[in-house]
Every structure is written in structure tokens, then in C-alpha cells.
Backbone as CSV, one residue per row, in Angstrom:
resi,resn,N_x,N_y,N_z,CA_x,CA_y,CA_z,C_x,C_y,C_z
1,UNK,40.926,108.714,-8.164,40.655,107.807,-7.164,41.817,107.124,-6.536
2,UNK,42.543,106.587,-7.414,43.595,105.730,-6.931,44.708,106.574,-6.352
3,UNK,44.899,107.678,-6.954,45.918,108.554,-6.468,45.540,109.110,-5.104
4,UNK,44.309,109.372,-4.971,43.832,109.855,-3.698,44.003,108.777,-2.635
5,UNK,43.742,107.570,-3.006,43.909,106.476,-2.062,45.382,106.293,-1.723
6,UNK,46.254,106.498,-2.730,47.676,106.403,-2.477,48.126,107.517,-1.548
7,UNK,47.575,108.673,-1.711,47.900,109.802,-0.827,47.461,109.494,0.585
8,UNK,46.263,108.982,0.714,45.736,108.624,2.048,46.624,107.521,2.627
9,UNK,46.993,106.565,1.773,47.820,105.471,2.239,49.172,106.002,2.728
10,UNK,49.803,106.912,1.975,51.080,107.503,2.358,50.950,108.343,3.625
11,UNK,49.850,109.060,3.704,49.599,109.850,4.926,49.482,108.919,6.140
12,UNK,48.820,107.797,5.906,48.652,106.818,6.975,50.005,106.213,7.347
13,UNK,50.827,105.937,6.315,52.165,105.408,6.579,52.993,106.429,7.354
14,UNK,52.908,107.725,6.968,53.634,108.783,7.672,53.159,108.872,9.126
15,UNK,51.826,108.812,9.283,51.254,108.878,10.631,51.691,107.665,11.445
16,UNK,51.723,106.488,10.796,52.165,105.270,11.460,53.630,105.403,11.879
17,UNK,54.479,105.965,11.037,55.893,106.165,11.360,56.029,107.142,12.524
18,UNK,55.222,108.179,12.511,55.247,109.145,13.616,54.820,108.472,14.914
19,UNK,53.770,107.662,14.824,53.298,106.948,16.010,54.353,105.961,16.511
20,UNK,55.043,105.272,15.560,56.096,104.357,15.961,57.220,105.124,16.663
21,UNK,57.612,106.269,16.122,58.679,107.082,16.715,58.243,107.580,18.104
22,UNK,56.988,108.021,18.162,56.459,108.500,19.445,56.406,107.341,20.446
23,UNK,55.988,106.165,19.990,55.921,104.974,20.855,57.326,104.614,21.352
24,UNK,58.335,104.653,20.450,59.704,104.359,20.859,60.197,105.378,21.895
25,UNK,59.834,106.652,21.692,60.209,107.698,22.644,59.568,107.417,24.007
26,UNK,58.315,107.043,24.009,57.606,106.725,25.262,58.226,105.502,25.936
27,UNK,58.591,104.493,25.134,59.227,103.306,25.695,60.588,103.668,26.304
28,UNK,61.353,104.539,25.646,62.640,104.993,26.173,62.437,105.747,27.477
29,UNK,61.483,106.659,27.527,61.187,107.413,28.743,60.719,106.476,29.863
30,UNK,59.906,105.499,29.485,59.428,104.518,30.459,60.602,103.727,31.020
31,UNK,61.518,103.309,30.171,62.695,102.558,30.621,63.556,103.435,31.537
32,UNK,63.716,104.718,31.170,64.480,105.640,32.028,63.807,105.802,33.394
33,UNK,62.472,105.966,33.368,61.742,106.111,34.629,61.858,104.849,35.481
34,UNK,61.754,103.686,34.832,61.915,102.419,35.565,63.311,102.316,36.156
35,UNK,64.321,102.728,35.372,65.704,102.698,35.861,65.865,103.666,37.040
36,UNK,65.330,104.880,36.906,65.384,105.858,38.007,64.656,105.318,39.241
37,UNK,63.480,104.743,38.987,62.692,104.184,40.095,63.465,103.059,40.775
38,UNK,64.062,102.190,39.986,64.831,101.075,40.526,66.043,101.597,41.312
39,UNK,66.715,102.597,40.731,67.873,103.190,41.401,67.460,103.880,42.706
40,UNK,66.362,104.614,42.665,65.844,105.306,43.859,65.423,104.288,44.924
41,UNK,64.760,103.222,44.464,64.319,102.177,45.382,65.538,101.510,46.043
42,UNK,66.580,101.241,45.243,67.805,100.647,45.782,68.450,101.584,46.784
43,UNK,68.493,102.890,46.461,69.071,103.876,47.375,68.267,103.927,48.673
44,UNK,66.959,103.898,48.587,66.118,103.910,49.785,66.363,102.668,50.638
45,UNK,66.484,101.509,49.968,66.766,100.270,50.707,68.126,100.361,51.411
46,UNK,69.141,100.868,50.676,70.469,101.016,51.275,70.424,101.980,52.465
47,UNK,69.720,103.102,52.280,69.583,104.071,53.377,68.874,103.430,54.577
48,UNK,67.829,102.669,54.287,67.079,102.012,55.365,67.976,101.003,56.093
49,UNK,68.767,100.228,55.321,69.691,99.272,55.944,70.717,99.994,56.824
50,UNK,71.279,101.084,56.298,72.263,101.859,57.069,71.639,102.443,58.335
51,UNK,70.434,102.968,58.209,69.733,103.518,59.374,69.455,102.417,60.385
52,UNK,69.002,101.277,59.908,68.721,100.140,60.792,70.001,99.678,61.488
53,UNK,71.097,99.585,60.733,72.384,99.185,61.315,72.819,100.195,62.377
54,UNK,72.668,101.477,62.071,73.019,102.533,63.023,72.160,102.439,64.283
55,UNK,70.866,102.219,64.100,69.961,102.098,65.249,70.286,100.842,66.074
56,UNK,70.629,99.753,65.382,71.034,98.531,66.103,72.276,98.792,66.950
57,UNK,73.245,99.509,66.372,74.463,99.850,67.129,74.130,100.736,68.326
58,UNK,73.236,101.687,68.119,72.839,102.586,69.207,72.120,101.815,70.319
59,UNK,71.253,100.882,69.918,70.546,100.059,70.908,71.548,99.221,71.705
60,UNK,72.519,98.642,71.009,73.539,97.834,71.691,74.343,98.704,72.663
61,UNK,74.687,99.910,72.222,75.436,100.829,73.091,74.595,101.221,74.303
62,UNK,73.317,101.507,74.094,72.436,101.871,75.210,72.264,100.707,76.184
63,UNK,72.194,99.480,75.642,72.090,98.308,76.520,73.350,98.174,77.370
64,UNK,74.513,98.388,76.748,75.773,98.309,77.501,75.820,99.386,78.582
65,UNK,75.390,100.597,78.238,75.351,101.678,79.225,74.375,101.340,80.355
66,UNK,73.262,100.717,80.014,72.282,100.324,81.024,72.882,99.295,81.981
67,UNK,73.611,98.331,81.420,74.260,97.323,82.262,75.268,98.002,83.201
68,UNK,76.055,98.946,82.661,77.023,99.671,83.488,76.307,100.477,84.564
69,UNK,75.222,101.141,84.196,74.465,101.939,85.163,73.892,101.058,86.264
70,UNK,73.377,99.900,85.887,72.831,98.985,86.895,73.934,98.491,87.822
71,UNK,75.107,98.222,87.262,76.235,97.780,88.090,76.642,98.886,89.065
72,UNK,76.697,100.131,88.570,77.024,101.260,89.444,75.959,101.433,90.512
73,UNK,74.699,101.307,90.115,73.602,101.445,91.076,73.705,100.363,92.151
74,UNK,73.987,99.138,91.742,74.136,98.042,92.697,75.288,98.338,93.655
75,UNK,76.404,98.812,93.093,77.575,99.136,93.912,77.242,100.240,94.911
76,UNK,76.554,101.294,94.421,76.172,102.388,95.319,75.213,101.894,96.400
77,UNK,74.251,101.079,96.017,73.298,100.545,97.001,74.018,99.686,98.038
78,UNK,74.986,98.896,97.572,75.751,98.060,98.496,76.531,98.936,99.477
79,UNK,77.165,99.995,98.944,77.919,100.911,99.804,76.992,101.596,100.801
80,UNK,75.816,102.001,100.333,74.856,102.656,101.219,74.425,101.694,102.321
81,UNK,74.132,100.453,101.963,73.735,99.463,102.970,74.862,99.231,103.971
82,UNK,76.094,99.198,103.485,77.243,99.023,104.371,77.348,100.197,105.338
83,UNK,77.210,101.403,104.803,77.288,102.595,105.652,76.148,102.601,106.671
84,UNK,74.962,102.232,106.234,73.816,102.182,107.154,74.077,101.153,108.253
85,UNK,74.598,99.995,107.884,74.913,98.969,108.881,75.955,99.477,109.869
86,UNK,76.985,100.122,109.348,78.019,100.681,110.225,77.432,101.745,111.142
87,UNK,76.552,102.578,110.588,75.917,103.632,111.381,75.097,103.012,112.504
88,UNK,74.318,101.993,112.194,73.503,101.333,113.226,74.384,100.700,114.298
89,UNK,75.493,100.095,113.875,76.412,99.496,114.852,77.002,100.579,115.750
90,UNK,77.372,101.717,115.147,77.917,102.820,115.940,76.867,103.384,116.892
91,UNK,75.631,103.476,116.427,74.557,103.953,117.301,74.364,103.006,118.480
92,UNK,74.427,101.706,118.213,74.307,100.726,119.305,75.468,100.869,120.286
93,UNK,76.667,101.043,119.755,77.836,101.226,120.618,77.676,102.489,121.461
94,UNK,77.234,103.580,120.828,77.027,104.831,121.558,75.967,104.650,122.639
95,UNK,74.907,103.949,122.305,73.842,103.695,123.283,74.399,102.901,124.458
96,UNK,75.186,101.876,124.165,75.786,101.053,125.213,76.706,101.890,126.088
97,UNK,77.506,102.753,125.441,78.407,103.614,126.215,77.626,104.585,127.081
98,UNK,76.539,105.143,126.568,75.701,106.050,127.365,75.145,105.324,128.591
99,UNK,74.697,104.086,128.361,74.173,103.289,129.479,75.256,103.060,130.520
100,UNK,76.472,102.763,130.069,77.569,102.544,131.003,77.882,103.813,131.780
101,UNK,77.844,104.972,131.097,78.096,106.242,131.790,77.007,106.485,132.815
102,UNK,75.742,106.245,132.426,74.639,106.433,133.373,74.800,105.497,134.573
103,UNK,75.195,104.251,134.287,75.398,103.273,135.360,76.533,103.720,136.270
104,UNK,77.637,104.161,135.665,78.772,104.620,136.468,78.403,105.862,137.257
105,UNK,77.669,106.785,136.668,77.275,108.013,137.350,76.292,107.714,138.463
106,UNK,75.552,106.630,138.345,74.555,106.275,139.350,75.130,105.474,140.510
107,UNK,76.395,105.084,140.452,76.992,104.301,141.527,77.175,105.161,142.768
108,UNK,77.528,104.537,143.873,77.698,105.250,145.135,78.729,106.350,144.980
109,UNK,78.458,107.481,145.644,79.348,108.627,145.566,80.626,108.352,146.361
110,UNK,80.512,107.557,147.442,81.666,107.276,148.283,82.745,106.517,147.526
111,UNK,82.323,105.743,146.573,83.287,104.932,145.837,83.972,105.815,144.810
112,UNK,85.264,105.741,144.720,86.041,106.529,143.777,86.711,105.569,142.805
113,UNK,85.996,105.205,141.691,86.571,104.216,140.779,87.868,104.689,140.164
114,UNK,87.959,105.983,139.930,89.198,106.494,139.335,90.322,106.369,140.335
115,UNK,90.030,106.772,141.576,91.048,106.662,142.615,91.472,105.220,142.815
116,UNK,90.503,104.299,142.834,90.834,102.884,142.983,91.740,102.417,141.849
117,UNK,91.373,102.821,140.635,92.141,102.396,139.467,93.549,102.968,139.517
118,UNK,93.653,104.250,139.877,94.976,104.866,139.905,95.799,104.396,141.094
119,UNK,95.134,104.016,142.169,95.881,103.458,143.293,96.568,102.166,142.851
120,UNK,95.846,101.363,142.051,96.457,100.146,141.511,97.670,100.504,140.662
121,UNK,97.476,101.527,139.798,98.577,101.948,138.923,99.735,102.502,139.733
122,UNK,99.422,103.253,140.770,100.487,103.823,141.593,101.274,102.728,142.294
123,UNK,100.581,101.704,142.779,101.271,100.577,143.416,102.188,99.914,142.397
124,UNK,101.654,99.739,141.177,102.478,99.153,140.122,103.637,100.072,139.781
125,UNK,103.350,101.378,139.787,104.393,102.349,139.470,105.501,102.292,140.520
126,UNK,105.088,102.213,141.804,106.095,102.146,142.872,106.949,100.904,142.690
127,UNK,106.279,99.773,142.379,107.035,98.549,142.125,107.968,98.714,140.948
128,UNK,107.486,99.401,139.935,108.304,99.624,138.745,109.446,100.566,139.055
129,UNK,109.175,101.563,139.882,110.211,102.536,140.221,111.396,101.862,140.880
130,UNK,111.116,100.862,141.682,112.202,100.160,142.360,113.064,99.409,141.360
131,UNK,112.426,98.990,140.264,113.162,98.197,139.280,113.894,99.071,138.265
132,UNK,113.466,100.298,138.148,114.050,101.168,137.125,115.413,101.646,137.613
133,UNK,116.352,101.620,136.780,117.699,102.051,137.160,117.773,103.564,137.233
134,UNK,118.857,104.064,137.827,119.048,105.509,137.963,119.183,106.183,136.604
135,UNK,119.653,105.466,135.618,119.851,106.053,134.285,118.526,106.442,133.631
136,UNK,117.439,105.780,133.991,116.158,106.064,133.338,115.257,106.916,134.210
137,UNK,115.808,107.763,135.063,114.996,108.625,135.920,114.176,109.619,135.091
138,UNK,114.702,110.049,133.957,113.948,110.944,133.086,112.701,110.245,132.562
139,UNK,112.847,108.993,132.101,111.694,108.234,131.624,110.690,108.027,132.744
140,UNK,111.193,107.787,133.937,110.312,107.591,135.077,109.518,108.858,135.377
141,UNK,110.179,110.001,135.331,109.448,111.246,135.606,108.409,111.512,134.521
142,UNK,108.746,111.210,133.250,107.767,111.378,132.165,106.580,110.437,132.363
143,UNK,106.873,109.196,132.760,105.812,108.216,132.996,104.914,108.674,134.140
144,UNK,105.496,109.150,135.216,104.730,109.612,136.377,103.867,110.810,135.995
145,UNK,104.434,111.726,135.228,103.679,112.908,134.790,102.529,112.495,133.877
146,UNK,102.777,111.541,132.988,101.722,111.066,132.085,100.608,110.403,132.883
147,UNK,100.967,109.627,133.905,99.949,108.995,134.747,99.126,110.050,135.482
148,UNK,99.791,111.106,135.956,99.106,112.182,136.652,98.122,112.878,135.686
149,UNK,98.562,113.127,134.447,97.682,113.744,133.445,96.484,112.858,133.153
150,UNK,96.704,111.548,133.027,95.594,110.624,132.757,94.590,110.660,133.904
151,UNK,95.093,110.681,135.141,94.202,110.711,136.303,93.360,111.992,136.287
152,UNK,94.011,113.127,135.950,93.284,114.405,135.914,92.195,114.361,134.835
153,UNK,92.525,113.817,133.675,91.534,113.739,132.599,90.362,112.849,132.995
154,UNK,90.652,111.712,133.589,89.580,110.821,134.017,88.720,111.470,135.099
155,UNK,89.366,112.184,136.045,88.604,112.877,137.079,87.683,113.930,136.459
156,UNK,88.191,114.644,135.426,87.362,115.660,134.755,86.187,114.997,134.038
157,UNK,86.401,113.846,133.430,85.316,113.146,132.753,84.250,112.706,133.740
158,UNK,84.669,112.197,134.903,83.692,111.777,135.911,82.929,112.989,136.426
159,UNK,83.636,114.088,136.659,82.986,115.319,137.125,81.971,115.799,136.098
160,UNK,82.351,115.803,134.841,81.426,116.230,133.779,80.229,115.297,133.693
161,UNK,80.461,113.996,133.850,79.360,113.033,133.802,78.412,113.262,134.969
162,UNK,78.956,113.581,136.140,78.105,113.832,137.304,77.302,115.119,137.118
163,UNK,77.891,116.113,136.490,77.170,117.375,136.232,76.007,117.159,135.265
164,UNK,76.249,116.290,134.315,75.204,116.026,133.310,74.120,115.121,133.858
165,UNK,74.419,114.394,134.908,73.461,113.459,135.490,72.288,114.268,136.053
166,UNK,71.035,113.855,135.702,69.876,114.602,136.223,69.830,114.451,137.752
167,UNK,69.604,115.574,138.405,69.560,115.563,139.872,68.167,115.148,140.299
168,UNK,68.115,114.374,141.394,66.819,113.898,141.916,66.177,115.047,142.681
169,UNK,64.881,115.291,142.460,64.203,116.404,143.083,63.743,116.049,144.465
């Protein structure tokens, strides 16, 4: 009896020791898993912080690029508005000049505005010729030739304007 109970008791003690060893092994594995989990969690947090920092930097860079793009867009729009304003002013000037040409072309045919203008210049030229010394006769001939060329060009412009003028039916 008693020996049998001692055997059972020893078997129970052996089983208890095995269970204690197994429990210690499980506690060690649990501690390792907790350490791995903690380490993994820390790594994930660090990765998340780094990713967030990187994204913040990218957002800041994109905002700066957006500001630069808006500044360029404003500059381009300003230049475009300036060019449009200049174009409109030039169109108005061209319109005014066309009106003046039409008005000049519509004046009396008997009147020779070019001839009148050059007659004034010729009178001035004659007065100038009297004042010019003999040494500058070359300059005088160049001046006279230039005046003659200007008169021819103006006469051609008036002739062309008259040709372009619609004829009355």
C-alpha cells in the first residue's frame, strides 16, 4: 500500500517537475514572443514616423512648387494681358491710320498735298542753298537727291492709295 502510494507520489512529483519545466519553457517562449512583438511594433512605429516625415517633406515641396507655378502663371497672364493691350492699341492706331488714308484719298483731286509739302521744302532748300558754302556742295547734292527720293516715295504712296480707293460707280 504505502509503497504504491509512494510510487504514485513520486510519479506525481516527476509529472509536476515536467509540468514546471514545460511551464518555464512556455513562459520563456512567451517572453521571446512579447519581445519580438515589442521590437516589431517599435520598428513599425519608426517606419510609420519615417514615412510620415517623408510625406510631410513631399507635401511641403509640392506646396512650394505650387506657389512657384502660381507665380509663373500670374507672370504669364500679366504678360499676355500686356501683349493684348499693346495689340489693341496697335489695332486702334492702324484703324486711325486707315481712316486718315481714306480721308486723304477722298480729298479733292486738284489738290496736291505732296506737291504743296515739297514746294515748302524746296523753298526752304533754296534758302538753305544760299547759305551753304561752296565747300559743302557734295552735301547739298546728297540732300537734294534725298529730297527727290522722298518726294517720289510719297507720290508712289498716294498713287497706291488712290488705286486702292473704291471707285464710285
